[in-house]
XYZ file of C-alpha atoms in Angstrom:
686
model
C 0.000 0.000 0.000
C 2.861 2.342 0.863
C 4.538 1.597 -2.433
C 1.304 2.364 -4.275
C 1.004 5.703 -2.476
C 4.631 6.542 -3.291
C 4.138 5.734 -7.000
C 0.948 7.787 -7.064
C 2.834 10.724 -5.570
C 5.251 10.607 -8.519
C 2.435 10.966 -11.086
C 2.495 14.837 -11.135
C 6.240 14.728 -11.782
C 5.673 12.298 -14.648
C 2.999 14.545 -16.224
C 5.177 17.621 -15.688
C 8.056 15.991 -17.560
C 5.865 14.858 -20.475
C 4.405 18.368 -20.844
C 7.763 20.150 -20.595
C 9.448 18.142 -23.374
C 7.403 19.702 -26.248
C 6.148 22.847 -24.484
C 9.468 24.497 -23.615
C 11.047 24.366 -27.108
C 7.739 25.342 -28.767
C 7.459 28.373 -26.485
C 11.024 29.419 -27.274
C 10.296 29.216 -31.016
C 7.123 31.295 -30.597
C 8.944 33.944 -28.578
C 11.833 34.157 -31.057
C 9.372 34.586 -33.937
C 7.484 37.273 -32.037
C 10.711 39.164 -31.307
C 11.831 38.901 -34.937
C 8.433 40.081 -36.159
C 8.484 43.019 -33.759
C 11.931 44.027 -34.957
C 10.957 44.093 -38.633
C 7.558 45.814 -38.422
C 8.821 49.128 -39.791
C 5.796 50.746 -41.352
C 4.758 53.984 -42.998
C 4.393 56.989 -40.684
C 1.926 59.011 -42.758
C -1.370 60.201 -41.267
C -3.483 57.895 -43.455
C -1.642 54.785 -42.243
C -1.913 56.088 -38.694
C -5.678 56.623 -39.041
C -6.138 53.115 -40.441
C -5.508 51.795 -36.927
C -3.780 48.575 -37.963
C -0.445 49.701 -36.520
C -1.801 51.109 -33.275
C -0.810 49.320 -30.079
C -4.032 49.773 -28.127
C -4.743 47.437 -25.223
C -7.797 45.987 -26.954
C -5.812 45.311 -30.131
C -2.991 43.705 -28.194
C -5.484 41.432 -26.455
C -7.278 40.566 -29.714
C -3.972 39.869 -31.496
C -2.842 37.701 -28.611
C -6.161 35.877 -28.201
C -5.604 33.206 -30.820
C -6.336 29.547 -30.156
C -2.659 28.604 -30.253
C -1.649 31.381 -27.832
C -4.492 30.668 -25.403
C -3.694 26.954 -25.459
C -0.044 27.754 -24.813
C -0.917 29.945 -21.838
C -3.269 27.288 -20.443
C -0.575 24.623 -20.662
C 1.884 26.882 -18.860
C -0.674 27.547 -16.124
C -1.059 23.782 -15.675
C 2.727 23.386 -15.592
C 3.129 26.102 -12.950
C 0.420 24.462 -10.841
C 2.143 21.078 -11.138
C 5.477 22.615 -10.130
C 3.872 24.247 -7.093
C 2.041 21.032 -6.187
C 5.189 18.923 -6.584
C 7.179 21.314 -4.452
C 4.667 21.153 -1.586
C 4.292 17.410 -2.009
C 8.030 16.952 -1.596
C 7.810 18.753 1.747
C 4.988 16.497 2.886
C 6.787 13.316 1.837
C 10.081 13.992 3.576
C 12.170 10.991 4.632
C 11.647 9.915 8.284
C 14.626 11.227 10.274
C 14.208 10.752 14.038
C 17.313 12.819 14.899
C 16.035 15.911 13.030
C 12.550 15.467 14.516
C 13.995 15.519 18.067
C 16.463 18.261 17.164
C 19.550 16.130 17.828
C 22.777 15.276 16.068
C 23.520 11.645 15.136
C 25.542 9.770 17.776
C 24.114 11.473 20.869
C 23.678 9.583 24.150
C 20.460 8.063 25.492
C 20.204 10.707 28.209
C 20.217 13.508 25.641
C 17.511 11.683 23.656
C 15.326 11.458 26.771
C 15.878 15.160 27.565
C 14.854 16.140 24.059
C 11.781 13.905 24.249
C 10.692 15.441 27.586
C 11.190 18.958 26.233
C 9.051 18.263 23.133
C 6.439 16.413 25.252
C 5.883 19.510 27.363
C 5.305 21.461 24.131
C 3.244 18.964 22.072
C 1.771 16.357 24.475
C -2.073 16.274 24.323
C -2.262 16.913 28.071
C -0.173 20.059 27.669
C -1.331 21.282 24.232
C -4.995 20.820 23.180
C -4.258 21.761 19.545
C -5.204 18.768 17.261
C -2.218 19.476 14.995
C 0.126 19.333 17.975
C -1.436 16.019 19.043
C -0.979 14.614 15.518
C 2.635 15.748 15.360
C 3.389 14.259 18.791
C 1.876 10.856 17.972
C 3.089 10.469 14.368
C 6.519 12.048 14.650
C 7.880 12.643 18.156
C 6.767 9.314 19.702
C 7.933 7.299 16.675
C 11.285 9.087 16.650
C 11.785 8.409 20.387
C 10.911 4.732 19.968
C 13.264 4.383 16.995
C 16.199 5.864 18.916
C 15.618 4.157 22.252
C 15.373 0.703 20.685
C 19.001 -0.438 20.114
C 18.173 -2.494 17.025
C 16.114 0.256 15.351
C 18.792 2.845 16.132
C 21.560 0.656 14.702
C 19.489 0.028 11.519
C 18.840 3.733 11.062
C 22.491 4.676 11.528
C 23.615 1.984 9.074
C 20.857 1.941 6.439
C 18.916 5.166 7.037
C 15.731 3.329 8.006
C 14.600 1.943 11.413
C 13.524 -1.324 9.792
C 16.920 -2.012 8.234
C 17.933 -2.454 4.580
C 15.074 -1.668 2.166
C 14.538 -3.692 -0.986
C 14.565 -2.131 -4.497
C 11.038 -1.459 -5.707
C 9.605 -0.497 -9.089
C 6.221 0.989 -9.802
C 4.135 2.986 -12.270
C 3.807 6.719 -11.797
C 0.031 6.707 -12.115
C -2.647 7.987 -9.745
C -3.786 5.646 -7.039
C -7.378 5.488 -8.344
C -6.115 3.959 -11.608
C -4.240 1.196 -9.815
C -6.708 0.131 -7.161
C -10.468 0.462 -7.672
C -12.248 -2.429 -6.025
C -9.935 -4.967 -7.598
C -10.484 -3.610 -11.126
C -7.084 -1.922 -11.407
C -6.028 -4.073 -14.367
C -8.963 -2.998 -16.516
C -8.616 0.670 -15.575
C -4.904 0.595 -16.371
C -5.593 -1.069 -19.708
C -8.156 1.586 -20.628
C -5.707 4.302 -19.644
C -2.957 2.862 -21.852
C -5.337 2.359 -24.804
C -6.747 5.873 -24.485
C -3.479 7.773 -24.060
C -1.138 5.659 -26.174
C -3.457 4.597 -29.002
C -6.713 6.542 -29.258
C -5.321 10.043 -28.608
C -2.510 9.804 -31.238
C -5.017 8.236 -33.639
C -7.473 11.133 -33.230
C -4.681 13.679 -33.739
C -3.482 11.828 -36.843
C -6.995 11.680 -38.314
C -7.519 15.426 -37.760
C -4.135 16.247 -39.287
C -4.610 13.986 -42.316
C -8.122 15.268 -42.972
C -6.818 18.838 -42.945
C -3.676 18.120 -44.955
C -5.714 16.314 -47.603
C -7.769 19.490 -48.035
C -5.013 22.118 -47.849
C -1.531 22.570 -49.246
C 1.513 23.617 -47.227
C 0.669 27.269 -47.956
C -2.827 26.805 -46.455
C -4.520 26.943 -49.846
C -7.126 24.353 -50.727
C -6.241 21.711 -53.311
C -9.535 22.451 -55.017
C -8.388 26.054 -55.517
C -5.119 24.977 -57.126
C -7.002 22.646 -59.442
C -9.352 25.451 -60.519
C -6.477 27.871 -61.061
C -4.569 25.307 -63.112
C -7.401 24.630 -65.540
C -8.577 28.254 -65.816
C -5.109 29.671 -66.468
C -4.545 30.502 -70.158
C -1.390 31.781 -71.921
C -3.263 34.720 -73.473
C -5.069 35.676 -70.260
C -5.149 39.464 -70.230
C -4.563 41.307 -66.953
C -8.153 42.525 -67.119
C -9.336 38.904 -67.037
C -7.172 37.744 -64.122
C -9.890 38.800 -61.674
C -12.289 36.262 -63.203
C -9.858 33.430 -62.422
C -8.840 34.773 -59.018
C -12.400 34.828 -57.642
C -12.919 31.129 -58.456
C -10.975 30.060 -55.329
C -12.663 27.360 -53.242
C -12.005 29.425 -50.099
C -14.227 32.175 -51.472
C -16.940 29.656 -52.327
C -17.196 28.892 -48.585
C -18.038 32.502 -47.680
C -21.694 32.517 -46.519
C -24.308 34.008 -48.833
C -27.175 35.602 -46.911
C -30.474 36.930 -48.203
C -29.960 40.093 -46.188
C -26.901 40.822 -48.346
C -28.900 41.174 -51.573
C -29.816 44.829 -51.205
C -26.354 46.050 -50.026
C -24.708 44.089 -52.846
C -27.084 45.630 -55.392
C -26.096 49.112 -54.190
C -22.420 48.148 -54.283
C -22.854 46.823 -57.821
C -24.184 50.170 -59.006
C -21.176 51.919 -57.425
C -18.523 49.684 -59.025
C -20.306 48.759 -62.256
C -17.857 50.725 -64.376
C -14.980 48.532 -63.076
C -16.562 45.167 -63.969
C -15.538 45.015 -67.652
C -19.146 44.926 -68.787
C -19.849 45.702 -72.424
C -21.642 49.099 -72.448
C -23.337 48.233 -75.743
C -25.150 45.271 -74.156
C -25.333 46.462 -70.567
C -28.588 44.689 -69.672
C -27.382 41.353 -70.985
C -24.001 41.793 -69.330
C -25.600 42.594 -65.992
C -27.906 39.580 -66.225
C -24.909 37.387 -67.078
C -22.962 38.765 -64.117
C -25.753 38.024 -61.618
C -26.248 34.499 -63.007
C -22.839 33.471 -61.664
C -22.530 31.558 -58.416
C -23.638 33.897 -55.578
C -20.334 33.446 -53.751
C -18.369 34.468 -56.860
C -20.572 37.535 -57.352
C -20.148 38.516 -53.717
C -16.384 38.012 -53.785
C -15.844 40.079 -56.913
C -18.016 42.920 -55.622
C -16.159 42.962 -52.294
C -12.807 43.082 -54.090
C -14.087 45.926 -56.241
C -15.163 47.675 -53.026
C -11.513 47.510 -51.958
C -10.201 48.718 -55.321
C -12.612 51.659 -55.441
C -12.334 52.405 -51.691
C -16.079 51.905 -51.182
C -15.777 49.566 -48.182
C -17.180 52.205 -45.827
C -20.715 51.718 -47.169
C -20.785 47.969 -46.422
C -23.113 46.560 -43.774
C -21.565 45.035 -40.612
C -22.153 41.504 -41.932
C -20.490 42.344 -45.248
C -17.619 44.006 -43.398
C -16.736 40.635 -41.880
C -16.866 38.955 -45.296
C -14.855 41.847 -46.757
C -12.041 41.332 -44.245
C -12.068 37.601 -44.872
C -11.740 38.119 -48.635
C -8.776 40.458 -48.192
C -7.143 38.240 -45.588
C -7.061 35.337 -48.060
C -6.081 37.447 -51.070
C -2.233 37.583 -50.690
C -1.662 33.841 -50.476
C -4.264 33.063 -53.139
C -2.624 35.544 -55.517
C 0.754 33.969 -54.800
C -0.572 30.535 -55.742
C -2.224 31.996 -58.843
C 1.125 33.473 -59.891
C 2.814 30.107 -59.373
C 0.204 28.572 -61.658
C 0.982 31.196 -64.315
C 4.749 30.479 -64.303
C 4.308 26.710 -63.941
C 6.161 24.962 -66.809
C 3.544 24.298 -69.493
C 5.343 24.367 -72.843
C 7.511 21.644 -74.341
C 10.585 23.690 -73.368
C 9.407 23.885 -69.736
C 8.380 27.547 -69.830
C 5.541 29.317 -68.044
C 3.407 32.195 -69.290
C 4.377 35.837 -68.869
C 1.175 37.707 -69.645
C -1.007 36.187 -66.872
C 1.912 36.382 -64.419
C 2.211 40.134 -64.963
C -1.557 40.471 -64.581
C -1.527 38.646 -61.225
C 1.209 40.899 -59.817
C -0.577 44.030 -61.023
C -3.842 42.852 -59.469
C -2.007 42.277 -56.180
C -0.568 45.803 -56.322
C -4.015 47.309 -56.913
C -5.615 45.336 -54.055
C -2.928 46.326 -51.554
C -2.965 49.988 -52.598
C -6.765 50.132 -53.191
C -6.389 51.509 -56.712
C -8.921 50.671 -59.479
C -7.738 48.492 -62.323
C -9.017 51.086 -64.763
C -6.425 53.540 -63.403
C -3.721 51.460 -65.092
C -5.015 52.334 -68.552
C -2.890 54.653 -70.618
C -4.401 58.128 -70.673
C -3.681 61.599 -71.892
C -2.264 62.429 -68.486
C 0.355 59.682 -68.472
C 1.433 56.846 -70.728
C 1.508 54.568 -67.727
C -1.842 55.550 -66.273
C -2.469 57.409 -63.051
C -2.320 54.360 -60.757
C 1.130 55.199 -59.265
C -0.148 58.643 -58.261
C -3.306 57.295 -56.609
C -1.330 55.224 -54.076
C 0.028 58.461 -52.609
C -1.988 60.013 -49.763
C -4.292 62.937 -50.637
C -3.951 62.271 -54.385
C -7.030 62.036 -56.629
C -7.847 62.301 -60.320
C -8.271 66.057 -59.914
C -4.827 66.475 -58.323
C -3.194 64.431 -61.100
C -4.847 66.611 -63.749
C -3.714 69.802 -62.000
C -0.056 68.816 -61.836
C -0.235 67.535 -65.446
C -0.817 71.109 -66.551
C 2.697 71.846 -65.277
C 4.092 69.091 -67.528
C 4.403 66.583 -64.668
C 2.731 63.706 -66.464
C 4.652 60.687 -65.177
C 5.305 59.404 -61.702
C 9.027 59.330 -62.396
C 9.020 63.054 -63.102
C 7.363 63.688 -59.740
C 9.947 61.547 -57.925
C 12.895 63.182 -59.657
C 11.843 66.696 -58.668
C 13.706 68.411 -55.860
C 12.010 68.644 -52.483
C 11.439 72.389 -52.848
C 10.038 72.174 -56.371
C 7.754 69.286 -55.455
C 6.476 71.095 -52.380
C 5.778 74.220 -54.436
C 3.970 72.186 -57.095
C 1.753 70.364 -54.611
C 0.861 73.407 -52.518
C 0.442 76.108 -55.150
C -0.762 74.076 -58.144
C -2.515 71.087 -56.561
C -3.847 73.092 -53.602
C -2.618 70.682 -50.897
C -1.717 71.785 -47.389
C 1.750 71.585 -45.850
C 0.609 68.636 -43.729
C -0.583 66.809 -46.830
C 2.729 67.447 -48.571
C 4.579 66.109 -45.524
C 2.528 62.892 -45.748
C 3.347 62.535 -49.440
C 7.063 62.985 -48.742
C 6.968 60.272 -46.084
C 5.454 57.822 -48.570
C 7.900 58.767 -51.341
C 10.754 58.105 -48.897
C 9.334 54.628 -48.256
C 9.061 53.687 -51.930
C 11.728 51.197 -53.059
C 14.020 51.604 -56.041
C 15.353 48.410 -57.609
C 18.413 47.517 -59.635
C 19.119 44.083 -61.087
C 22.564 42.773 -62.036
C 22.038 39.521 -63.913
C 24.514 37.131 -65.525
C 24.105 33.797 -67.275
C 26.899 31.328 -67.840
C 27.733 27.679 -68.097
C 29.987 26.563 -65.313
C 33.417 25.597 -66.596
C 32.686 26.332 -70.274
C 32.921 29.223 -72.704
C 29.867 30.093 -74.722
C 26.407 28.566 -74.677
C 25.549 25.664 -76.895
C 22.253 23.924 -77.547
C 21.045 21.847 -74.617
C 23.513 23.247 -72.074
C 22.470 23.616 -68.419
C 22.814 27.351 -67.879
C 23.411 28.916 -64.459
C 21.536 32.178 -63.868
C 22.773 34.511 -61.142
C 21.135 37.826 -60.314
C 21.725 40.328 -57.535
C 18.574 42.334 -56.784
C 19.373 45.518 -54.857
C 16.767 47.627 -53.052
C 17.267 51.235 -52.025
C 14.916 53.687 -50.309
C 15.387 57.424 -49.804
C 15.004 56.941 -46.030
C 17.759 54.301 -45.927
C 15.578 51.362 -44.832
C 15.793 47.961 -46.490
C 13.014 45.808 -45.095
C 9.754 47.635 -44.361
C 5.995 47.298 -44.588
C 4.490 49.182 -47.536
C 2.218 52.189 -47.368
C -1.231 50.550 -47.520
C -3.787 52.449 -45.382
C -6.781 50.793 -47.066
C -5.524 47.207 -46.673
C -6.671 46.115 -43.194
C -3.856 43.633 -42.521
C -0.090 43.750 -42.214
C 1.371 43.022 -45.639
C 5.055 42.414 -46.222
C 6.656 43.354 -49.517
C 7.460 40.461 -51.823
C 9.283 40.706 -55.128
C 9.107 38.319 -58.090
C 12.023 37.883 -60.467
C 10.849 36.658 -63.879
C 13.261 35.959 -66.737
C 11.023 35.922 -69.793
C 10.800 36.314 -73.549
C 8.122 38.978 -73.889
C 7.652 38.244 -77.606
C 6.877 34.564 -77.217
C 5.161 35.098 -73.822
C 7.413 32.487 -72.193
C 8.781 32.659 -68.632
C 12.109 30.857 -68.486
C 12.775 31.293 -64.779
C 10.931 32.662 -61.731
C 11.735 33.154 -58.059
C 10.258 35.003 -55.100
C 12.496 37.440 -53.191
C 11.975 39.036 -49.764
C 13.985 41.798 -48.102
C 12.494 41.343 -44.618
C 14.621 38.456 -43.289
C 18.255 39.526 -43.519
C 19.523 36.602 -41.460
C 17.841 34.040 -43.688
C 19.134 35.821 -46.806
C 22.702 35.758 -45.469
C 22.473 32.042 -44.740
C 20.994 31.227 -48.144
C 23.486 33.393 -50.078
C 26.461 31.982 -48.138
C 25.433 28.407 -48.808
C 24.664 29.035 -52.486
C 27.965 30.838 -53.156
C 29.925 28.258 -51.169
C 28.393 25.347 -53.093
C 28.982 27.092 -56.422
C 32.634 27.849 -55.624
C 33.320 24.336 -54.388
C 31.677 22.903 -57.495
C 33.957 24.980 -59.701
C 37.038 23.705 -57.862
C 37.896 26.968 -56.095
C 40.221 26.964 -53.113
C 39.302 27.618 -49.500
C 40.521 31.230 -49.571
C 38.673 32.059 -52.783
C 35.502 30.505 -51.422
C 35.826 32.402 -48.135
C 36.362 35.715 -49.954
C 33.352 35.102 -52.217
C 31.130 34.254 -49.238
C 32.323 37.345 -47.345
C 31.574 39.539 -50.358
C 28.082 38.006 -50.686
C 27.358 38.677 -47.008
C 28.351 42.328 -47.402
C 26.057 42.643 -50.406
C 23.134 41.186 -48.468
C 23.729 43.564 -45.563
C 23.796 46.418 -48.072
C 20.308 45.614 -49.341
C 20.937 43.012 -52.047
C 19.442 39.551 -52.432
C 20.895 36.685 -54.428
C 18.732 34.922 -56.998
C 20.235 31.792 -58.490
C 18.872 29.006 -60.650
C 19.483 26.738 -63.585
C 17.728 26.533 -66.919
C 18.212 24.617 -70.131
C 19.588 26.334 -73.203
C 17.172 26.193 -76.149
C 18.026 25.607 -79.786
C 20.545 27.722 -81.678
C 19.669 31.397 -82.079
C 19.565 34.840 -80.488
C 17.063 35.499 -77.687
C 16.116 38.949 -76.442
C 15.054 38.236 -72.859
C 13.793 40.579 -70.161
C 14.344 40.155 -66.444
C 11.280 41.547 -64.647
C 11.558 42.377 -60.964
C 8.015 43.122 -59.794
C 6.752 44.123 -56.354
C 3.404 42.727 -55.212
C 2.636 45.759 -52.991
C 3.858 48.984 -54.626
C 2.703 50.390 -57.966
C 5.377 51.987 -60.133
C 8.418 50.311 -58.571
C 8.900 47.417 -60.985
C 12.172 47.038 -62.864
C 13.130 45.592 -66.228
C 16.620 44.547 -67.254
C 17.262 43.418 -70.818
C 19.395 40.366 -71.468
C 20.508 39.270 -74.924
C 21.409 35.592 -75.127
C 23.011 33.860 -78.096
C 22.974 30.096 -78.228
C 25.525 28.394 -80.486
C 25.183 25.170 -82.380
C 26.520 22.178 -80.492
C 30.125 21.463 -81.361
C 31.573 19.923 -78.208
C 30.891 16.440 -76.907
C 30.097 15.583 -73.325
C 27.740 13.795 -71.009
C 26.648 16.545 -68.630
C 23.578 17.507 -70.578
C 20.564 15.641 -71.832
C 19.917 13.613 -74.972
C 17.899 15.731 -77.404
C 15.297 14.518 -79.856
C 17.959 14.331 -82.576
C 20.120 12.152 -80.325
C 22.810 14.761 -79.643
C 24.234 14.933 -76.143
C 23.771 18.331 -74.510
C 26.254 20.030 -72.209
C 26.665 23.383 -70.439
C 28.015 26.714 -71.699
C 27.364 30.444 -71.825
C 29.210 33.747 -72.223
C 28.558 37.474 -72.007
C 28.778 40.343 -74.506
C 29.222 44.088 -74.272
C 26.414 46.379 -73.229
C 23.933 47.105 -76.021
C 21.757 50.069 -76.659
C 18.455 50.582 -74.899
C 15.261 49.569 -76.686
C 11.674 50.576 -76.198
C 9.802 47.682 -74.603
C 6.608 49.518 -73.817
C 4.671 47.379 -76.288
C 5.923 44.200 -74.641
C 5.054 45.086 -71.070
C 2.204 47.418 -70.330
C -1.091 47.167 -68.546
C -3.786 45.883 -70.888
C -6.931 46.298 -68.855
C -8.803 47.878 -71.768
C -7.873 45.173 -74.271
C -9.000 41.620 -74.819
C -6.517 38.785 -75.050
C -7.172 38.196 -78.735
C -6.416 41.800 -79.690
C -2.695 41.417 -79.177
C -1.938 38.193 -81.038
C -0.090 40.090 -83.752
C 2.592 40.924 -81.177
C 3.963 37.413 -81.573
C 4.866 38.173 -85.200
C 6.876 41.182 -84.060
C 10.658 41.093 -83.399
C 11.886 37.615 -84.430
C 13.165 36.070 -81.257
C 15.897 34.091 -82.933
C 18.857 35.026 -85.108
C 21.654 32.751 -86.310
C 25.156 32.449 -84.767
C 26.724 34.270 -81.885
C 27.644 34.338 -78.260
C 25.653 35.203 -75.141
C 25.074 38.789 -74.234
C 24.158 40.516 -71.031
C 22.084 43.582 -71.749
C 22.869 45.749 -68.803
C 20.030 47.528 -67.006
C 18.193 49.210 -69.818
C 15.918 49.225 -66.888
C 12.495 50.533 -67.500
C 9.987 50.105 -64.781
C 6.758 48.487 -65.771
C 4.035 50.991 -65.049
C 6.719 52.744 -63.013
C 10.074 54.482 -63.106
C 13.742 53.894 -62.637
C 15.583 55.318 -59.664
């Protein structure tokens, strides 16, 4: 019975250990992520972003941000752990080892007379005849009397002094650290113990596994439903115009789960009338187009109208119920757009290329959603060849302000950026009629806007020149600069209700054939991760080329300095096509800012295969492909406006004749790097 009680007393310690093994490291990871997130949340300081409230640190917002299921569960588990620690600590005091000398206040080896004196002294204090307190009586009977008997009996005293126990040497015992009620309930301890083992060791892991598998079978690693990816894959077309990307985007399965209520009909009808001009409806057949629009699935109609409410900044007129749906739509938008972009650049052609036109449309749609700028603002107009969308992301700017400053020959966003601070302030106050506070807000946003440069090279490792079928190594350094000196920051986005980090997409593409040869996502927020990735990539590349330890160390050190200076390394491999000259364009596009995209031209010449080797692949003609590439001198800048511009007013079939333009191949040659003839798509160069 005593052994059972001792094993039961160890049960809290057992539970405490099992909880601490996963809980402590998980808590450390959560805290490190929270600290890292707090360090990199550098956001815009303009009044519009401040009024949006999403960056305010109010007590209510802190509580609501903290009150997630994972955080509350974590806190609850720590409360249980603290209770178990407190309980175990008190339990250890109650289950102290029986020590008759310490009970009587004596040192080991004292004489019998001293033991009797100590017993008499404690009897006067704790004996029931002297002290009526029940606790004193209990202590006298259970401790003092037993200690006196153990020390006055010669055998018991000798056993205690030798073995630490009055009864002599104690045998080794083993038990199970389970509560007493599980081990002894009217003789049914075996069945209870069996149920406990089955429940904890079999049923609980099985339930967790079933929940995890059911969720993982429905969602991808990026928390996007498989059904959404399937829809995006089949709806994606190579000629999909940017104006049609919205139709594909709203077909996500996540949006189909948004509830459709009858009470939403009237507010949605009013919203439809407000945003009707943005829905790409044919004005010649407006009634038929409207009827066709409302015949779509109600969830699709609701989603598209809510997105248009964001683009046109009409969210303030939504009902409380629609406000919740509106936030849900925008919360899902960034990761759904990222998956849609991946579907656009997914290798589809026989050469393993993706499609450029829909990829550009997805990025531009993302920019408009984050900045709350209508898609129609990207159309070329008399005010600017690139549209007025870059202007509208600035605070206090409107169509009227853009028209006013256009009278002073400031028709492009680049011209506004390149003006001196004094000239720009004079223009905005005297011509546009803005106040000094408004101008200060505009300057804060302009200081936050990134400027990109791309240094890209292509070569075959260990070979000179590119030949058909070679495995080509692409290396690009993307450098970001801001007037305020920051590198990683959150974009100005007062109308987007959630924190949104900047992401950049590097696309190496042939704009004539609409093919994307290479794509990669780049982030400037995590400097530590970028340093680790660049160091490993450069180290592996140098070791593969046979470089020495010193050369490798110097290259890694140089890469680290570049990363700390605001650069990110993009590296990948692609297969050289057939012989010819290819005029490629490296697009670096931001998913959050409008007017900050960069284009770098790259001229690549692929030679006919002349060398033998086994590092490549076997082509259809049976030739063995290898690696090889070289660079040429800088070539003159060309006008690529026709290849990369917003096409929201045009249908996909209207531009098919572009494919006949500029033959993408010419005979003979070597590879050329066309250095930064960098135009910015719908934007400007630094």
